[in-house]
Amino acid sequence: MSVVPFARCRFTPDDIGLFHDVAGPKLERGQWMAVERVSGRDFDSLLVHIPRGNGPVFRFSRDFQGRYHLSFNDRSGWQAIGAGSSAAECLAIWRPRSRLAARSAVS
């Protein structure tokens, strides 16, 4: 039996699951319109489109070194808004705050 090594630049099933945890509610509420996957030899990306948008607004990607990046397209180009050595670390910016933390911030 041959074992094919998993490419470091590809999202794992767990990465996709974590992204889906963030994207699912946003898609259901209509905040996001669609998610497009684009892959190349040295990268794997998920591009987020919003309603009435002109092209992707967010990009979640994994590079050839296995690092994760989150970027926002401000129409003048892609601006980094997150990075990490794991999908969870990179996507933490979108993690919903707990109700307790939200109440503490208001007090």
PDB file of N, CA and C in Angstrom:
ATOM      1  N   MET A   1       0.841  -1.166   0.000  1.00  0.00           N
ATOM      2  CA  MET A   1       0.000   0.000   0.000  1.00  0.00           C
ATOM      3  C   MET A   1       0.894   1.240   0.000  1.00  0.00           C
ATOM      4  N   SER A   2       0.539   2.208  -0.840  1.00  0.00           N
ATOM      5  CA  SER A   2       1.267   3.477  -0.908  1.00  0.00           C
ATOM      6  C   SER A   2       0.504   4.534  -0.125  1.00  0.00           C
ATOM      7  N   VAL A   3       1.246   5.350   0.590  1.00  0.00           N
ATOM      8  CA  VAL A   3       0.660   6.467   1.316  1.00  0.00           C
ATOM      9  C   VAL A   3       1.124   7.751   0.644  1.00  0.00           C
ATOM     10  N   VAL A   4       0.168   8.555   0.236  1.00  0.00           N
ATOM     11  CA  VAL A   4       0.483   9.824  -0.404  1.00  0.00           C
ATOM     12  C   VAL A   4       0.482  10.895   0.685  1.00  0.00           C
ATOM     13  N   PRO A   5       1.583  11.606   0.833  1.00  0.00           N
ATOM     14  CA  PRO A   5       1.629  12.642   1.874  1.00  0.00           C
ATOM     15  C   PRO A   5       0.644  13.771   1.573  1.00  0.00           C
ATOM     16  N   PHE A   6       0.053  14.316   2.620  1.00  0.00           N
ATOM     17  CA  PHE A   6      -0.882  15.422   2.485  1.00  0.00           C
ATOM     18  C   PHE A   6      -0.086  16.692   2.222  1.00  0.00           C
ATOM     19  N   ALA A   7      -0.433  17.412   1.180  1.00  0.00           N
ATOM     20  CA  ALA A   7       0.284  18.647   0.835  1.00  0.00           C
ATOM     21  C   ALA A   7       0.072  19.695   1.922  1.00  0.00           C
ATOM     22  N   ARG A   8       1.144  20.317   2.360  1.00  0.00           N
ATOM     23  CA  ARG A   8       1.063  21.325   3.431  1.00  0.00           C
ATOM     24  C   ARG A   8       0.237  22.539   3.037  1.00  0.00           C
ATOM     25  N   CYS A   9       0.098  22.768   1.748  1.00  0.00           N
ATOM     26  CA  CYS A   9      -0.646  23.946   1.307  1.00  0.00           C
ATOM     27  C   CYS A   9      -2.144  23.686   1.182  1.00  0.00           C
ATOM     28  N   ARG A  10      -2.597  22.490   1.445  1.00  0.00           N
ATOM     29  CA  ARG A  10      -4.025  22.159   1.322  1.00  0.00           C
ATOM     30  C   ARG A  10      -4.725  22.234   2.671  1.00  0.00           C
ATOM     31  N   PHE A  11      -5.954  22.721   2.652  1.00  0.00           N
ATOM     32  CA  PHE A  11      -6.766  22.702   3.859  1.00  0.00           C
ATOM     33  C   PHE A  11      -7.061  21.258   4.240  1.00  0.00           C
ATOM     34  N   THR A  12      -7.061  20.980   5.523  1.00  0.00           N
ATOM     35  CA  THR A  12      -7.454  19.656   6.007  1.00  0.00           C
ATOM     36  C   THR A  12      -8.967  19.649   6.175  1.00  0.00           C
ATOM     37  N   PRO A  13      -9.560  18.472   6.320  1.00  0.00           N
ATOM     38  CA  PRO A  13     -11.001  18.421   6.604  1.00  0.00           C
ATOM     39  C   PRO A  13     -11.360  19.205   7.880  1.00  0.00           C
ATOM     40  N   ASP A  14     -10.498  19.187   8.888  1.00  0.00           N
ATOM     41  CA  ASP A  14     -10.748  19.957  10.106  1.00  0.00           C
ATOM     42  C   ASP A  14     -10.733  21.467   9.820  1.00  0.00           C
ATOM     43  N   ASP A  15      -9.810  21.909   8.961  1.00  0.00           N
ATOM     44  CA  ASP A  15      -9.760  23.328   8.582  1.00  0.00           C
ATOM     45  C   ASP A  15     -11.075  23.751   7.932  1.00  0.00           C
ATOM     46  N   ILE A  16     -11.554  22.930   7.024  1.00  0.00           N
ATOM     47  CA  ILE A  16     -12.806  23.227   6.315  1.00  0.00           C
ATOM     48  C   ILE A  16     -13.965  23.250   7.317  1.00  0.00           C
ATOM     49  N   GLY A  17     -13.953  22.331   8.267  1.00  0.00           N
ATOM     50  CA  GLY A  17     -14.993  22.297   9.293  1.00  0.00           C
ATOM     51  C   GLY A  17     -14.996  23.557  10.138  1.00  0.00           C
ATOM     52  N   LEU A  18     -13.813  24.026  10.541  1.00  0.00           N
ATOM     53  CA  LEU A  18     -13.720  25.256  11.328  1.00  0.00           C
ATOM     54  C   LEU A  18     -14.210  26.459  10.525  1.00  0.00           C
ATOM     55  N   PHE A  19     -13.844  26.505   9.249  1.00  0.00           N
ATOM     56  CA  PHE A  19     -14.311  27.601   8.408  1.00  0.00           C
ATOM     57  C   PHE A  19     -15.827  27.531   8.251  1.00  0.00           C
ATOM     58  N   HIS A  20     -16.354  26.331   8.087  1.00  0.00           N
ATOM     59  CA  HIS A  20     -17.803  26.169   7.940  1.00  0.00           C
ATOM     60  C   HIS A  20     -18.541  26.639   9.199  1.00  0.00           C
ATOM     61  N   ASP A  21     -17.955  26.417  10.362  1.00  0.00           N
ATOM     62  CA  ASP A  21     -18.559  26.885  11.613  1.00  0.00           C
ATOM     63  C   ASP A  21     -18.736  28.399  11.598  1.00  0.00           C
ATOM     64  N   VAL A  22     -17.798  29.107  10.980  1.00  0.00           N
ATOM     65  CA  VAL A  22     -17.878  30.561  10.864  1.00  0.00           C
ATOM     66  C   VAL A  22     -18.820  30.944   9.722  1.00  0.00           C
ATOM     67  N   ALA A  23     -18.649  30.307   8.575  1.00  0.00           N
ATOM     68  CA  ALA A  23     -19.375  30.695   7.370  1.00  0.00           C
ATOM     69  C   ALA A  23     -20.854  30.327   7.399  1.00  0.00           C
ATOM     70  N   GLY A  24     -21.183  29.170   7.966  1.00  0.00           N
ATOM     71  CA  GLY A  24     -22.568  28.694   7.938  1.00  0.00           C
ATOM     72  C   GLY A  24     -23.579  29.722   8.413  1.00  0.00           C
ATOM     73  N   PRO A  25     -23.431  30.242   9.628  1.00  0.00           N
ATOM     74  CA  PRO A  25     -24.401  31.242  10.106  1.00  0.00           C
ATOM     75  C   PRO A  25     -24.425  32.524   9.267  1.00  0.00           C
ATOM     76  N   LYS A  26     -23.267  32.949   8.781  1.00  0.00           N
ATOM     77  CA  LYS A  26     -23.199  34.173   7.976  1.00  0.00           C
ATOM     78  C   LYS A  26     -23.911  33.975   6.636  1.00  0.00           C
ATOM     79  N   LEU A  27     -23.775  32.789   6.053  1.00  0.00           N
ATOM     80  CA  LEU A  27     -24.476  32.476   4.808  1.00  0.00           C
ATOM     81  C   LEU A  27     -25.980  32.380   5.052  1.00  0.00           C
ATOM     82  N   GLU A  28     -26.377  31.742   6.155  1.00  0.00           N
ATOM     83  CA  GLU A  28     -27.802  31.593   6.467  1.00  0.00           C
ATOM     84  C   GLU A  28     -28.471  32.942   6.716  1.00  0.00           C
ATOM     85  N   ARG A  29     -27.770  33.869   7.364  1.00  0.00           N
ATOM     86  CA  ARG A  29     -28.328  35.189   7.657  1.00  0.00           C
ATOM     87  C   ARG A  29     -28.242  36.130   6.452  1.00  0.00           C
ATOM     88  N   GLY A  30     -27.568  35.710   5.398  1.00  0.00           N
ATOM     89  CA  GLY A  30     -27.451  36.542   4.206  1.00  0.00           C
ATOM     90  C   GLY A  30     -26.344  37.570   4.262  1.00  0.00           C
ATOM     91  N   GLN A  31     -25.480  37.508   5.286  1.00  0.00           N
ATOM     92  CA  GLN A  31     -24.351  38.434   5.371  1.00  0.00           C
ATOM     93  C   GLN A  31     -23.300  38.108   4.317  1.00  0.00           C
ATOM     94  N   TRP A  32     -23.154  36.825   4.027  1.00  0.00           N
ATOM     95  CA  TRP A  32     -22.271  36.363   2.967  1.00  0.00           C
ATOM     96  C   TRP A  32     -23.127  35.728   1.889  1.00  0.00           C
ATOM     97  N   MET A  33     -22.738  35.911   0.639  1.00  0.00           N
ATOM     98  CA  MET A  33     -23.506  35.372  -0.471  1.00  0.00           C
ATOM     99  C   MET A  33     -22.986  34.000  -0.912  1.00  0.00           C
ATOM    100  N   ALA A  34     -21.662  33.868  -0.971  1.00  0.00           N
ATOM    101  CA  ALA A  34     -21.075  32.623  -1.473  1.00  0.00           C
ATOM    102  C   ALA A  34     -19.634  32.490  -1.008  1.00  0.00           C
ATOM    103  N   VAL A  35     -19.167  31.249  -1.005  1.00  0.00           N
ATOM    104  CA  VAL A  35     -17.767  30.944  -0.716  1.00  0.00           C
ATOM    105  C   VAL A  35     -17.235  30.146  -1.896  1.00  0.00           C
ATOM    106  N   GLU A  36     -16.114  30.593  -2.423  1.00  0.00           N
ATOM    107  CA  GLU A  36     -15.493  29.978  -3.599  1.00  0.00           C
ATOM    108  C   GLU A  36     -14.127  29.431  -3.201  1.00  0.00           C
ATOM    109  N   ARG A  37     -13.844  28.203  -3.605  1.00  0.00           N
ATOM    110  CA  ARG A  37     -12.531  27.618  -3.315  1.00  0.00           C
ATOM    111  C   ARG A  37     -11.645  27.724  -4.543  1.00  0.00           C
ATOM    112  N   VAL A  38     -10.437  28.239  -4.323  1.00  0.00           N
ATOM    113  CA  VAL A  38      -9.450  28.373  -5.394  1.00  0.00           C
ATOM    114  C   VAL A  38      -8.157  27.751  -4.892  1.00  0.00           C
ATOM    115  N   SER A  39      -7.623  26.807  -5.655  1.00  0.00           N
ATOM    116  CA  SER A  39      -6.393  26.126  -5.259  1.00  0.00           C
ATOM    117  C   SER A  39      -5.370  26.197  -6.374  1.00  0.00           C
ATOM    118  N   GLY A  40      -4.131  26.243  -5.977  1.00  0.00           N
ATOM    119  CA  GLY A  40      -3.026  26.222  -6.917  1.00  0.00           C
ATOM    120  C   GLY A  40      -1.961  25.284  -6.393  1.00  0.00           C
ATOM    121  N   ARG A  41      -0.849  25.261  -7.052  1.00  0.00           N
ATOM    122  CA  ARG A  41       0.235  24.357  -6.665  1.00  0.00           C
ATOM    123  C   ARG A  41       0.757  24.650  -5.258  1.00  0.00           C
ATOM    124  N   ASP A  42       0.797  25.924  -4.874  1.00  0.00           N
ATOM    125  CA  ASP A  42       1.393  26.330  -3.601  1.00  0.00           C
ATOM    126  C   ASP A  42       0.415  26.988  -2.625  1.00  0.00           C
ATOM    127  N   PHE A  43      -0.891  26.885  -2.875  1.00  0.00           N
ATOM    128  CA  PHE A  43      -1.851  27.531  -1.988  1.00  0.00           C
ATOM    129  C   PHE A  43      -3.226  26.872  -2.094  1.00  0.00           C
ATOM    130  N   ASP A  44      -4.042  27.143  -1.103  1.00  0.00           N
ATOM    131  CA  ASP A  44      -5.444  26.741  -1.086  1.00  0.00           C
ATOM    132  C   ASP A  44      -6.180  27.917  -0.460  1.00  0.00           C
ATOM    133  N   SER A  45      -7.232  28.404  -1.091  1.00  0.00           N
ATOM    134  CA  SER A  45      -7.931  29.588  -0.598  1.00  0.00           C
ATOM    135  C   SER A  45      -9.431  29.413  -0.638  1.00  0.00           C
ATOM    136  N   LEU A  46     -10.093  30.050   0.318  1.00  0.00           N
ATOM    137  CA  LEU A  46     -11.546  30.175   0.319  1.00  0.00           C
ATOM    138  C   LEU A  46     -11.842  31.662   0.207  1.00  0.00           C
ATOM    139  N   LEU A  47     -12.564  32.044  -0.845  1.00  0.00           N
ATOM    140  CA  LEU A  47     -12.888  33.438  -1.109  1.00  0.00           C
ATOM    141  C   LEU A  47     -14.345  33.688  -0.742  1.00  0.00           C
ATOM    142  N   VAL A  48     -14.589  34.721   0.038  1.00  0.00           N
ATOM    143  CA  VAL A  48     -15.930  35.050   0.506  1.00  0.00           C
ATOM    144  C   VAL A  48     -16.488  36.211  -0.303  1.00  0.00           C
ATOM    145  N   HIS A  49     -17.680  36.004  -0.845  1.00  0.00           N
ATOM    146  CA  HIS A  49     -18.395  37.034  -1.592  1.00  0.00           C
ATOM    147  C   HIS A  49     -19.576  37.502  -0.748  1.00  0.00           C
ATOM    148  N   ILE A  50     -19.819  38.803  -0.755  1.00  0.00           N
ATOM    149  CA  ILE A  50     -20.947  39.352  -0.010  1.00  0.00           C
ATOM    150  C   ILE A  50     -22.013  39.834  -0.992  1.00  0.00           C
ATOM    151  N   PRO A  51     -23.261  39.952  -0.521  1.00  0.00           N
ATOM    152  CA  PRO A  51     -24.313  40.457  -1.413  1.00  0.00           C
ATOM    153  C   PRO A  51     -23.954  41.846  -1.946  1.00  0.00           C
ATOM    154  N   ARG A  52     -24.268  42.080  -3.179  1.00  0.00           N
ATOM    155  CA  ARG A  52     -24.000  43.347  -3.862  1.00  0.00           C
ATOM    156  C   ARG A  52     -22.521  43.704  -3.899  1.00  0.00           C
ATOM    157  N   GLY A  53     -21.678  42.719  -3.678  1.00  0.00           N
ATOM    158  CA  GLY A  53     -20.238  42.957  -3.752  1.00  0.00           C
ATOM    159  C   GLY A  53     -19.745  42.794  -5.172  1.00  0.00           C
ATOM    160  N   ASN A  54     -18.568  43.304  -5.410  1.00  0.00           N
ATOM    161  CA  ASN A  54     -17.957  43.192  -6.726  1.00  0.00           C
ATOM    162  C   ASN A  54     -16.659  42.413  -6.569  1.00  0.00           C
ATOM    163  N   GLY A  55     -16.778  41.095  -6.476  1.00  0.00           N
ATOM    164  CA  GLY A  55     -15.621  40.246  -6.263  1.00  0.00           C
ATOM    165  C   GLY A  55     -15.505  39.842  -4.805  1.00  0.00           C
ATOM    166  N   PRO A  56     -14.548  38.990  -4.499  1.00  0.00           N
ATOM    167  CA  PRO A  56     -14.391  38.511  -3.121  1.00  0.00           C
ATOM    168  C   PRO A  56     -13.937  39.613  -2.175  1.00  0.00           C
ATOM    169  N   VAL A  57     -14.430  39.542  -0.935  1.00  0.00           N
ATOM    170  CA  VAL A  57     -14.109  40.543   0.079  1.00  0.00           C
ATOM    171  C   VAL A  57     -13.141  39.986   1.124  1.00  0.00           C
ATOM    172  N   PHE A  58     -13.286  38.701   1.451  1.00  0.00           N
ATOM    173  CA  PHE A  58     -12.387  38.051   2.401  1.00  0.00           C
ATOM    174  C   PHE A  58     -11.703  36.873   1.723  1.00  0.00           C
ATOM    175  N   ARG A  59     -10.479  36.593   2.169  1.00  0.00           N
ATOM    176  CA  ARG A  59      -9.743  35.430   1.665  1.00  0.00           C
ATOM    177  C   ARG A  59      -9.098  34.721   2.860  1.00  0.00           C
ATOM    178  N   PHE A  60      -9.439  33.446   3.014  1.00  0.00           N
ATOM    179  CA  PHE A  60      -8.816  32.578   4.014  1.00  0.00           C
ATOM    180  C   PHE A  60      -7.953  31.615   3.229  1.00  0.00           C
ATOM    181  N   SER A  61      -6.658  31.568   3.519  1.00  0.00           N
ATOM    182  CA  SER A  61      -5.766  30.750   2.697  1.00  0.00           C
ATOM    183  C   SER A  61      -4.720  30.022   3.530  1.00  0.00           C
ATOM    184  N   ARG A  62      -4.169  29.008   2.908  1.00  0.00           N
ATOM    185  CA  ARG A  62      -3.058  28.244   3.478  1.00  0.00           C
ATOM    186  C   ARG A  62      -1.955  28.224   2.429  1.00  0.00           C
ATOM    187  N   ASP A  63      -0.727  28.546   2.857  1.00  0.00           N
ATOM    188  CA  ASP A  63       0.368  28.644   1.899  1.00  0.00           C
ATOM    189  C   ASP A  63       1.216  27.369   1.872  1.00  0.00           C
ATOM    190  N   PHE A  64       2.256  27.381   1.056  1.00  0.00           N
ATOM    191  CA  PHE A  64       3.104  26.208   0.848  1.00  0.00           C
ATOM    192  C   PHE A  64       3.865  25.796   2.105  1.00  0.00           C
ATOM    193  N   GLN A  65       3.976  26.693   3.090  1.00  0.00           N
ATOM    194  CA  GLN A  65       4.641  26.361   4.353  1.00  0.00           C
ATOM    195  C   GLN A  65       3.652  25.840   5.396  1.00  0.00           C
ATOM    196  N   GLY A  66       2.372  25.812   5.043  1.00  0.00           N
ATOM    197  CA  GLY A  66       1.353  25.334   5.965  1.00  0.00           C
ATOM    198  C   GLY A  66       0.816  26.405   6.896  1.00  0.00           C
ATOM    199  N   ARG A  67       1.160  27.694   6.646  1.00  0.00           N
ATOM    200  CA  ARG A  67       0.657  28.801   7.470  1.00  0.00           C
ATOM    201  C   ARG A  67      -0.688  29.282   6.921  1.00  0.00           C
ATOM    202  N   TYR A  68      -1.488  29.792   7.817  1.00  0.00           N
ATOM    203  CA  TYR A  68      -2.826  30.266   7.473  1.00  0.00           C
ATOM    204  C   TYR A  68      -2.847  31.788   7.460  1.00  0.00           C
ATOM    205  N   HIS A  69      -3.638  32.348   6.545  1.00  0.00           N
ATOM    206  CA  HIS A  69      -3.737  33.795   6.396  1.00  0.00           C
ATOM    207  C   HIS A  69      -5.193  34.187   6.181  1.00  0.00           C
ATOM    208  N   LEU A  70      -5.582  35.298   6.753  1.00  0.00           N
ATOM    209  CA  LEU A  70      -6.907  35.860   6.556  1.00  0.00           C
ATOM    210  C   LEU A  70      -6.723  37.287   6.071  1.00  0.00           C
ATOM    211  N   SER A  71      -7.367  37.619   4.959  1.00  0.00           N
ATOM    212  CA  SER A  71      -7.191  38.939   4.350  1.00  0.00           C
ATOM    213  C   SER A  71      -8.533  39.549   3.997  1.00  0.00           C
ATOM    214  N   PHE A  72      -8.542  40.873   3.920  1.00  0.00           N
ATOM    215  CA  PHE A  72      -9.712  41.658   3.539  1.00  0.00           C
ATOM    216  C   PHE A  72      -9.349  42.467   2.307  1.00  0.00           C
ATOM    217  N   ASN A  73     -10.231  42.479   1.318  1.00  0.00           N
ATOM    218  CA  ASN A  73      -9.986  43.255   0.109  1.00  0.00           C
ATOM    219  C   ASN A  73     -10.671  44.608   0.267  1.00  0.00           C
ATOM    220  N   ASP A  74      -9.896  45.652   0.460  1.00  0.00           N
ATOM    221  CA  ASP A  74     -10.455  46.991   0.643  1.00  0.00           C
ATOM    222  C   ASP A  74     -10.560  47.748  -0.686  1.00  0.00           C
ATOM    223  N   ARG A  75     -10.570  47.045  -1.768  1.00  0.00           N
ATOM    224  CA  ARG A  75     -10.664  47.549  -3.141  1.00  0.00           C
ATOM    225  C   ARG A  75      -9.386  48.188  -3.649  1.00  0.00           C
ATOM    226  N   SER A  76      -8.418  48.380  -2.751  1.00  0.00           N
ATOM    227  CA  SER A  76      -7.116  48.823  -3.228  1.00  0.00           C
ATOM    228  C   SER A  76      -6.125  47.668  -3.148  1.00  0.00           C
ATOM    229  N   GLY A  77      -6.609  46.512  -2.682  1.00  0.00           N
ATOM    230  CA  GLY A  77      -5.776  45.322  -2.587  1.00  0.00           C
ATOM    231  C   GLY A  77      -6.082  44.538  -1.327  1.00  0.00           C
ATOM    232  N   TRP A  78      -5.422  43.409  -1.173  1.00  0.00           N
ATOM    233  CA  TRP A  78      -5.630  42.531  -0.033  1.00  0.00           C
ATOM    234  C   TRP A  78      -4.829  43.026   1.161  1.00  0.00           C
ATOM    235  N   GLN A  79      -5.506  43.162   2.292  1.00  0.00           N
ATOM    236  CA  GLN A  79      -4.881  43.606   3.538  1.00  0.00           C
ATOM    237  C   GLN A  79      -4.969  42.466   4.556  1.00  0.00           C
ATOM    238  N   ALA A  80      -3.864  42.114   5.171  1.00  0.00           N
ATOM    239  CA  ALA A  80      -3.837  41.033   6.165  1.00  0.00           C
ATOM    240  C   ALA A  80      -4.603  41.468   7.418  1.00  0.00           C
ATOM    241  N   ILE A  81      -5.489  40.584   7.895  1.00  0.00           N
ATOM    242  CA  ILE A  81      -6.217  40.848   9.137  1.00  0.00           C
ATOM    243  C   ILE A  81      -6.049  39.714  10.138  1.00  0.00           C
ATOM    244  N   GLY A  82      -5.372  38.648   9.727  1.00  0.00           N
ATOM    245  CA  GLY A  82      -5.133  37.541  10.631  1.00  0.00           C
ATOM    246  C   GLY A  82      -4.141  36.565  10.032  1.00  0.00           C
ATOM    247  N   ALA A  83      -3.453  35.847  10.902  1.00  0.00           N
ATOM    248  CA  ALA A  83      -2.503  34.822  10.468  1.00  0.00           C
ATOM    249  C   ALA A  83      -2.294  33.876  11.633  1.00  0.00           C
ATOM    250  N   GLY A  84      -1.789  32.686  11.327  1.00  0.00           N
ATOM    251  CA  GLY A  84      -1.513  31.756  12.401  1.00  0.00           C
ATOM    252  C   GLY A  84      -0.966  30.446  11.894  1.00  0.00           C
ATOM    253  N   SER A  85      -0.562  29.627  12.836  1.00  0.00           N
ATOM    254  CA  SER A  85      -0.033  28.312  12.486  1.00  0.00           C
ATOM    255  C   SER A  85      -1.136  27.257  12.460  1.00  0.00           C
ATOM    256  N   SER A  86      -2.360  27.659  12.832  1.00  0.00           N
ATOM    257  CA  SER A  86      -3.508  26.753  12.742  1.00  0.00           C
ATOM    258  C   SER A  86      -4.709  27.525  12.206  1.00  0.00           C
ATOM    259  N   ALA A  87      -5.662  26.796  11.660  1.00  0.00           N
ATOM    260  CA  ALA A  87      -6.870  27.449  11.159  1.00  0.00           C
ATOM    261  C   ALA A  87      -7.614  28.133  12.294  1.00  0.00           C
ATOM    262  N   ALA A  88      -7.695  27.486  13.449  1.00  0.00           N
ATOM    263  CA  ALA A  88      -8.405  28.061  14.596  1.00  0.00           C
ATOM    264  C   ALA A  88      -7.778  29.382  15.025  1.00  0.00           C
ATOM    265  N   GLU A  89      -6.454  29.424  15.065  1.00  0.00           N
ATOM    266  CA  GLU A  89      -5.747  30.647  15.451  1.00  0.00           C
ATOM    267  C   GLU A  89      -6.020  31.766  14.450  1.00  0.00           C
ATOM    268  N   CYS A  90      -5.989  31.438  13.179  1.00  0.00           N
ATOM    269  CA  CYS A  90      -6.189  32.431  12.129  1.00  0.00           C
ATOM    270  C   CYS A  90      -7.632  32.942  12.107  1.00  0.00           C
ATOM    271  N   LEU A  91      -8.587  32.053  12.320  1.00  0.00           N
ATOM    272  CA  LEU A  91     -10.002  32.423  12.255  1.00  0.00           C
ATOM    273  C   LEU A  91     -10.529  33.010  13.554  1.00  0.00           C
ATOM    274  N   ALA A  92      -9.680  33.136  14.572  1.00  0.00           N
ATOM    275  CA  ALA A  92     -10.116  33.623  15.884  1.00  0.00           C
ATOM    276  C   ALA A  92     -10.763  35.004  15.804  1.00  0.00           C
ATOM    277  N   ILE A  93     -10.395  35.810  14.831  1.00  0.00           N
ATOM    278  CA  ILE A  93     -10.978  37.138  14.667  1.00  0.00           C
ATOM    279  C   ILE A  93     -12.490  37.050  14.455  1.00  0.00           C
ATOM    280  N   TRP A  94     -12.964  35.951  13.886  1.00  0.00           N
ATOM    281  CA  TRP A  94     -14.387  35.770  13.606  1.00  0.00           C
ATOM    282  C   TRP A  94     -15.093  34.929  14.653  1.00  0.00           C
ATOM    283  N   ARG A  95     -14.370  34.482  15.662  1.00  0.00           N
ATOM    284  CA  ARG A  95     -14.988  33.661  16.693  1.00  0.00           C
ATOM    285  C   ARG A  95     -15.984  34.506  17.468  1.00  0.00           C
ATOM    286  N   PRO A  96     -17.216  34.016  17.602  1.00  0.00           N
ATOM    287  CA  PRO A  96     -18.195  34.824  18.339  1.00  0.00           C
ATOM    288  C   PRO A  96     -17.788  34.987  19.795  1.00  0.00           C
ATOM    289  N   ARG A  97     -17.964  36.197  20.306  1.00  0.00           N
ATOM    290  CA  ARG A  97     -17.668  36.446  21.709  1.00  0.00           C
ATOM    291  C   ARG A  97     -18.764  35.824  22.556  1.00  0.00           C
ATOM    292  N   SER A  98     -18.388  35.327  23.700  1.00  0.00           N
ATOM    293  CA  SER A  98     -19.382  34.748  24.598  1.00  0.00           C
ATOM    294  C   SER A  98     -20.266  35.861  25.151  1.00  0.00           C
ATOM    295  N   ARG A  99     -21.457  35.517  25.577  1.00  0.00           N
ATOM    296  CA  ARG A  99     -22.373  36.521  26.139  1.00  0.00           C
ATOM    297  C   ARG A  99     -21.763  37.162  27.392  1.00  0.00           C
ATOM    298  N   LEU A 100     -21.064  36.360  28.188  1.00  0.00           N
ATOM    299  CA  LEU A 100     -20.453  36.877  29.398  1.00  0.00           C
ATOM    300  C   LEU A 100     -19.396  37.927  29.054  1.00  0.00           C
ATOM    301  N   ALA A 101     -18.575  37.644  28.063  1.00  0.00           N
ATOM    302  CA  ALA A 101     -17.535  38.600  27.650  1.00  0.00           C
ATOM    303  C   ALA A 101     -18.167  39.861  27.093  1.00  0.00           C
ATOM    304  N   ALA A 102     -19.253  39.719  26.338  1.00  0.00           N
ATOM    305  CA  ALA A 102     -19.937  40.879  25.778  1.00  0.00           C
ATOM    306  C   ALA A 102     -20.526  41.735  26.891  1.00  0.00           C
ATOM    307  N   ARG A 103     -21.104  41.116  27.905  1.00  0.00           N
ATOM    308  CA  ARG A 103     -21.668  41.869  29.024  1.00  0.00           C
ATOM    309  C   ARG A 103     -20.568  42.583  29.806  1.00  0.00           C
ATOM    310  N   SER A 104     -19.436  41.923  29.982  1.00  0.00           N
ATOM    311  CA  SER A 104     -18.325  42.531  30.707  1.00  0.00           C
ATOM    312  C   SER A 104     -17.781  43.753  29.976  1.00  0.00           C
ATOM    313  N   ALA A 105     -17.769  43.696  28.685  1.00  0.00           N
ATOM    314  CA  ALA A 105     -17.259  44.823  27.882  1.00  0.00           C
ATOM    315  C   ALA A 105     -18.169  46.035  28.002  1.00  0.00           C
ATOM    316  N   VAL A 106     -19.486  45.805  28.202  1.00  0.00           N
ATOM    317  CA  VAL A 106     -20.438  46.885  28.309  1.00  0.00           C
ATOM    318  C   VAL A 106     -20.368  47.536  29.697  1.00  0.00           C
ATOM    319  N   SER A 107     -20.076  46.746  30.715  1.00  0.00           N
ATOM    320  CA  SER A 107     -20.056  47.256  32.098  1.00  0.00           C
ATOM    321  C   SER A 107     -18.934  48.211  32.348  1.00  0.00           C
TER     322      SER A 107
END
